Coordinates of N, CA and C in Angstrom, one line a residue:
M1 N -5.6 -12.9 26.7 CA -6.8 -11.7 26.0 C -7.8 -11.4 27.1
K2 N -8.4 -12.1 27.5 CA -9.7 -11.9 28.3 C -8.9 -10.6 29.5
K3 N -7.8 -11.4 30.4 CA -7.4 -10.8 31.4 C -6.9 -9.5 31.2
Y4 N -6.2 -9.0 29.8 CA -5.9 -7.5 29.0 C -7.2 -6.8 29.0
T5 N -8.5 -7.7 28.7 CA -9.3 -7.0 28.2 C -10.0 -6.1 29.5
L6 N -10.2 -7.4 30.7 CA -10.6 -7.1 32.0 C -9.5 -5.9 32.7
I7 N -8.8 -5.7 32.7 CA -8.0 -5.0 33.0 C -8.4 -3.3 32.6
V8 N -8.2 -3.8 31.2 CA -8.7 -1.9 30.3 C -10.1 -1.7 30.7
L9 N -11.0 -2.6 30.8 CA -12.5 -2.6 31.1 C -12.1 -1.9 32.8
L10 N -11.6 -2.5 33.4 CA -11.7 -2.1 35.1 C -11.3 -0.7 35.1
F11 N -10.1 -0.1 34.3 CA -9.4 0.8 34.4 C -10.7 2.3 33.6
F12 N -11.3 1.5 32.6 CA -12.2 2.5 31.8 C -13.2 2.8 32.9
M13 N -13.5 1.7 33.8 CA -14.8 2.0 34.6 C -14.2 2.9 35.9
A14 N -13.0 2.8 36.1 CA -12.4 3.5 37.5 C -12.3 5.2 37.2
A15 N -11.4 5.2 35.8 CA -11.4 6.7 35.1 C -12.6 7.1 35.0
G16 N -13.5 6.7 34.5 CA -15.2 7.4 34.4 C -15.9 7.6 35.5
T17 N -15.5 6.8 36.4 CA -16.3 7.5 37.8 C -15.6 8.9 38.3
T18 N -14.6 9.3 37.9 CA -13.9 10.4 38.2 C -13.8 11.7 37.3
L19 N -14.7 11.3 36.1 CA -15.0 12.1 35.0 C -15.7 13.6 35.6
A20 N -16.9 12.8 36.3 CA -17.8 13.7 36.6 C -17.4 15.1 37.3
Q21 N -16.0 14.9 38.3 CA -15.8 15.8 38.9 C -14.7 16.5 38.2
R22 N -15.2 17.6 38.6 CA -14.2 19.0 37.8 C -13.5 19.9 38.6
T23 N -12.4 20.1 38.1 CA -11.0 20.7 39.0 C -11.3 22.2 38.9
D24 N -10.5 22.7 39.4 CA -10.9 24.4 39.0 C -11.0 24.8 37.5
N25 N -10.2 24.7 36.5 CA -10.2 24.9 35.4 C -11.0 23.9 34.4
G26 N -11.6 23.1 35.1 CA -12.5 22.1 34.4 C -12.2 20.5 34.4
Y27 N -12.4 20.0 33.5 CA -12.2 18.2 33.6 C -10.9 18.1 33.8
D28 N -10.5 17.2 34.6 CA -9.1 16.6 34.3 C -8.9 16.1 33.0
R29 N -8.0 16.7 32.1 CA -7.5 16.2 30.5 C -6.9 14.9 30.6
E30 N -6.1 14.8 31.4 CA -5.3 13.3 31.7 C -6.3 12.1 31.8
K31 N -7.0 12.3 33.0 CA -8.3 11.0 33.4 C -9.2 11.1 32.2
L32 N -9.3 12.0 31.4 CA -10.5 11.8 30.1 C -9.6 11.3 29.2
E33 N -8.4 11.9 28.7 CA -7.8 11.4 27.9 C -7.6 9.7 28.1
A34 N -7.3 9.4 29.4 CA -7.1 8.0 29.8 C -8.2 7.3 29.4
A35 N -9.4 7.5 29.8 CA -10.9 6.8 29.7 C -11.3 7.0 28.0
R36 N -11.3 7.9 27.2 CA -11.0 7.9 25.8 C -10.2 6.7 25.2
V37 N -8.5 6.6 25.7 CA -8.1 5.5 25.6 C -8.3 4.2 25.6
A38 N -9.2 4.0 26.8 CA -9.6 2.6 27.6 C -10.9 2.2 26.4
F39 N -11.5 3.5 26.3 CA -13.1 3.6 25.5 C -13.3 2.6 24.3
I40 N -11.8 3.7 23.4 CA -11.8 2.7 22.4 C -10.7 1.7 21.8
T41 N -9.7 1.7 22.7 CA -9.0 0.2 22.6 C -10.2 -0.9 23.0
T42 N -11.0 -0.5 23.9 CA -11.7 -1.7 24.2 C -12.7 -1.9 23.1
R43 N -13.5 -0.6 22.7 CA -14.6 -1.2 21.8 C -14.2 -1.7 20.3
L44 N -12.8 -1.1 20.6 CA -12.3 -1.8 18.9 C -11.6 -3.4 19.2
D45 N -11.3 -3.7 20.4 CA -10.9 -5.0 20.7 C -9.4 -5.0 20.4
L46 N -8.7 -3.9 20.8 CA -7.6 -3.9 20.1 C -6.5 -4.9 21.1
K47 N -5.7 -6.1 20.3 CA -4.5 -6.1 21.2 C -3.5 -5.5 21.5
P48 N -2.8 -6.0 22.7 CA -1.5 -4.9 23.0 C -0.7 -4.7 21.9
E49 N -0.3 -5.6 21.0 CA 0.4 -5.1 19.9 C -0.2 -4.3 18.9
Q50 N -1.4 -4.3 18.6 CA -2.4 -3.5 17.7 C -2.0 -2.3 18.2
A51 N -2.4 -2.0 19.8 CA -3.0 -0.8 20.5 C -1.2 0.3 20.5
Q52 N -0.3 -0.5 20.5 CA 1.1 -0.1 20.6 C 1.2 0.7 19.0
K53 N 0.5 -0.1 18.4 CA 0.9 0.7 16.6 C 0.1 1.7 16.6
F54 N -1.3 1.1 17.0 CA -2.1 2.3 16.7 C -2.6 3.9 17.2
W55 N -2.0 3.6 18.5 CA -2.2 4.9 19.2 C -1.3 6.0 18.6
P56 N -0.1 5.8 18.1 CA 0.7 6.8 18.0 C 0.4 7.2 16.6
I57 N -0.5 6.6 15.5 CA -0.6 6.7 14.4 C -2.2 7.6 14.4
F58 N -3.2 6.9 15.3 CA -4.4 7.7 15.6 C -4.2 9.4 16.3
N59 N -3.1 9.5 17.1 CA -2.4 10.7 18.0 C -2.1 11.4 16.9
V60 N -1.6 11.7 16.0 CA -0.8 12.3 14.9 C -2.2 12.9 14.1
F61 N -2.7 11.6 13.8 CA -4.0 12.4 12.6 C -4.7 12.8 13.4
N62 N -5.5 12.7 14.6 CA -6.4 13.0 15.6 C -5.7 14.9 16.0
D63 N -4.7 14.7 16.2 CA -4.0 16.4 16.3 C -4.1 17.7 15.1
A64 N -3.8 16.7 14.0 CA -3.8 17.6 13.0 C -5.3 17.8 12.3
R65 N -5.8 16.9 12.5 CA -7.5 17.2 12.4 C -8.1 18.3 13.1
E66 N -7.6 17.9 14.5 CA -8.2 18.9 15.6 C -7.7 20.6 14.9
K67 N -6.7 20.2 14.9 CA -5.9 21.8 14.3 C -6.9 22.3 13.2
N68 N -6.9 21.7 12.1 CA -7.7 22.1 11.1 C -9.4 22.3 11.5
L69 N -9.6 21.8 11.8 CA -11.1 22.0 12.3 C -10.8 23.4 13.1
K70 N -10.2 23.6 14.4 CA -9.9 25.0 14.6 C -9.8 25.9 14.0
E71 N -9.2 26.0 12.8 CA -8.7 27.0 12.3 C -9.9 27.0 11.4
M72 N -10.4 26.3 10.9 CA -11.6 26.5 10.0 C -12.8 27.2 10.6
S73 N -12.9 26.6 11.7 CA -14.0 27.3 12.9 C -13.6 28.9 13.0
E74 N -12.0 29.5 13.4 CA -11.9 30.7 13.2 C -12.1 31.4 11.9
L75 N -12.0 30.9 10.7 CA -12.4 31.4 9.4 C -13.8 31.8 9.6
G76 N -14.6 30.8 10.2 CA -16.3 31.0 9.9 C -16.7 32.1 10.9
R77 N -15.8 32.8 12.3 CA -16.3 33.5 13.1 C -16.2 34.9 12.3
V78 N -16.9 35.7 12.3 CA -16.9 37.2 11.6 C -17.3 38.1 12.8
K79 N -16.2 39.2 13.2 CA -16.4 40.0 14.1 C -17.1 41.2 13.7
D80 N -16.9 41.4 12.4 CA -17.4 42.6 11.9 C -18.6 41.9 11.2
I81 N -19.9 42.8 10.9 CA -20.6 42.2 10.4 C -20.5 41.8 8.5
Q82 N -19.6 42.9 8.4 CA -19.5 43.1 7.0 C -18.4 42.7 6.9
L83 N -18.0 41.7 5.9 CA -16.2 41.3 5.4 C -16.7 42.0 3.9
S84 N -15.3 42.6 3.5 CA -15.4 42.7 2.1 C -15.6 42.0 1.6
E85 N -15.7 41.5 0.0 CA -16.0 40.5 -0.6 C -14.5 39.6 -1.0
V86 N -13.7 40.3 -1.0 CA -12.1 39.8 -1.6 C -12.0 38.9 0.1
D87 N -12.0 39.7 1.4 CA -11.8 38.8 2.3 C -12.8 37.5 2.5
A88 N -13.9 37.7 2.0 CA -15.3 36.6 2.3 C -14.6 35.4 1.3
K89 N -14.4 35.9 0.4 CA -13.6 34.8 -1.1 C -12.5 34.0 -0.4
S90 N -11.7 35.0 0.4 CA -10.6 34.2 0.8 C -10.5 33.4 1.5
R91 N -11.7 33.7 2.5 CA -11.6 32.5 3.4 C -12.4 31.3 3.2
L92 N -13.3 31.8 2.6 CA -13.9 30.5 1.7 C -13.1 29.5 1.0
A93 N -12.0 30.2 0.2 CA -11.1 29.5 -0.2 C -10.2 28.6 0.7
R94 N -9.9 29.2 1.7 CA -9.1 28.8 2.7 C -9.7 27.7 3.2
R95 N -11.2 27.7 3.6 CA -11.7 26.4 4.4 C -11.9 25.3 3.4
F96 N -12.1 26.0 1.9 CA -11.9 24.3 1.1 C -10.6 23.9 0.7
D97 N -9.3 24.7 0.8 CA -8.2 24.0 1.1 C -8.0 23.0 2.2
I98 N -8.4 23.6 3.5 CA -8.3 22.8 4.4 C -9.4 21.5 4.6
E99 N -10.7 21.3 3.7 CA -11.2 20.7 3.5 C -10.2 19.2 2.9
R100 N -9.9 19.8 1.7 CA -9.7 19.3 0.7 C -8.2 18.2 1.9
K101 N -7.5 19.2 2.0 CA -6.3 18.5 3.1 C -6.7 17.7 4.3
M102 N -8.0 17.7 4.7 CA -8.6 16.8 5.7 C -8.8 15.5 4.9
I103 N -9.0 15.5 3.9 CA -9.3 14.5 2.9 C -8.3 13.6 2.7
V104 N -7.3 14.2 2.4 CA -6.2 13.6 2.1 C -5.5 13.0 2.8
D105 N -5.4 13.9 3.9 CA -4.8 13.4 5.2 C -5.6 12.3 6.3
E106 N -6.9 11.7 5.8 CA -7.5 10.8 6.2 C -7.6 9.8 5.4
E107 N -7.4 9.8 3.9 CA -7.0 8.8 3.2 C -5.6 8.0 3.7
K108 N -4.7 8.7 3.9 CA -3.2 8.4 4.2 C -3.4 7.8 5.3
F109 N -4.3 8.3 6.6 CA -4.5 7.6 8.0 C -5.0 6.5 8.0
V110 N -6.0 6.1 7.1 CA -6.6 4.8 6.9 C -5.6 3.8 6.2
N111 N -4.5 4.3 5.3 CA -4.1 3.3 4.6 C -2.9 3.0 5.8
E112 N -2.7 4.0 6.1 CA -1.4 3.4 7.4 C -1.9 2.5 8.5
L113 N -3.2 2.8 8.8 CA -3.9 2.6 9.6 C -4.3 0.7 9.3
S114 N -4.8 0.8 8.3 CA -5.4 -0.8 7.5 C -4.0 -1.7 8.0
S115 N -2.7 -1.0 8.0 CA -1.9 -2.5 8.3 C -1.8 -2.6 9.4
V116 N -2.8 -1.9 10.5 CA -2.1 -2.2 11.9 C -4.1 -2.9 12.6
I117 N -5.0 -2.2 11.7 CA -6.1 -2.9 12.1 C -7.1 -3.2 11.0
T118 N -8.3 -3.8 11.1 CA -8.7 -4.5 10.0 C -9.9 -3.1 9.2
Y119 N -10.3 -3.3 8.2 CA -11.2 -2.4 7.8 C -12.4 -1.8 8.4
N120 N -12.8 -3.2 8.7 CA -13.9 -2.9 9.7 C -13.7 -2.4 10.7
Q121 N -12.5 -2.5 11.5 CA -12.2 -1.7 12.6 C -12.4 -0.3 12.6
I122 N -11.6 0.2 11.3 CA -11.5 1.2 11.2 C -12.7 1.9 10.7
I123 N -13.7 1.5 10.4 CA -15.2 1.9 10.0 C -15.9 2.3 11.6
L124 N -15.5 1.3 12.4 CA -16.0 1.3 13.7 C -15.4 2.3 14.4
L125 N -14.5 2.8 14.2 CA -13.5 3.8 14.7 C -14.6 5.2 14.5
N126 N -14.5 5.5 13.4 CA -15.5 6.4 12.8 C -16.4 7.0 13.8
G127 N -17.2 6.1 14.6 CA -18.4 6.7 15.3 C -17.9 6.6 16.4
L128 N -16.8 6.1 17.2 CA -16.5 5.9 18.6 C -16.2 7.4 19.2
S129 N -15.9 8.2 18.6 CA -15.6 9.7 19.1 C -16.8 10.2 20.1
R130 N -17.6 10.4 18.8 CA -19.3 10.6 18.8 C -19.8 9.7 20.3
E131 N -19.4 8.4 20.4 CA -19.9 7.3 20.9 C -19.6 7.8 22.3
F132 N -18.3 8.3 22.5 CA -17.8 8.3 23.8 C -18.1 9.7 24.4
A133 N -18.1 10.8 23.7 CA -18.8 12.0 24.1 C -20.3 11.5 24.9
R134 N -20.9 10.7 24.2 CA -22.2 10.4 24.6 C -22.2 9.7 25.9
H135 N -21.5 8.9 25.9 CA -20.9 7.9 27.2 C -20.7 8.7 28.4
I136 N -20.0 9.7 28.1 CA -19.3 10.9 29.1 C -20.8 11.9 29.5
Y137 N -21.4 12.0 28.7 CA -22.7 13.2 28.9 C -23.4 12.3 30.0
Q138 N -24.0 11.2 29.4 CA -24.8 10.3 30.3 C -24.4 10.1 31.3
K139 N -23.0 9.8 32.0 CA -22.3 9.5 33.3 C -22.5 10.6 34.0
R140 N -22.2 11.8 33.1 CA -22.1 13.1 34.0 C -23.8 13.3 34.2
D141 N -24.8 13.3 33.8 CA -26.1 13.3 34.2 C -26.5 12.3 35.3
H142 N -26.3 11.5 35.1 CA -26.5 10.1 35.9 C -26.0 10.5 37.4
D143 N -24.4 11.0 37.2 CA -23.8 11.3 38.7 C -24.3 12.3 39.3
K144 N -24.8 13.4 38.4 CA -25.9 14.8 38.8 C -27.1 14.3 39.7
K145 N -27.7 13.2 39.2 CA -29.3 12.5 39.8 C -28.7 12.1 41.2
Q146 N -27.5 11.5 41.3 CA -27.3 11.1 42.6 C -27.0 11.8 43.7

C-alpha cells in the first residue's frame, strides 16, 4: 500500500510541475486530468481495487453534472435585455427541472458509490474538486514567481 501511495504521489508531483506550462490552446487537458485523478485518489486514500471501481462511477456522474451545469449556465445568459415573460418563466422552470435532476443523480451516485468507498470518503470527495483547483492556482502562482 505504501508503495502504491508513493507511486501515485510521485506521479501527481511530476504531473503537477507541467501544469503551469501552457500549450497553444491552453492547459494540456490530459496532464491536468491525470493530476486530478492522482490528487483525488491520494486524498481519498483509494486502494487499487477501489480506484478501479470508483473512477468509472465518478466519471459518469461528473460528465452528467458538467453537462447540466453548462445547460443551466446557458439558460442564465440573456442576449436581449428583455425576455418575454413566457420565455423567462420557461427558462426558470427548466433550471428548476435540471436542479431536481441533479439532486436525484447525486443521490443515485452516492448510493452506487457507497458500495465502493465509505460515506466519510464520499463526504471528503465533495470538497476535493475545489481543493484541487486551489492547489493548481497556487502552483501556477508559485511557478510564475520563480
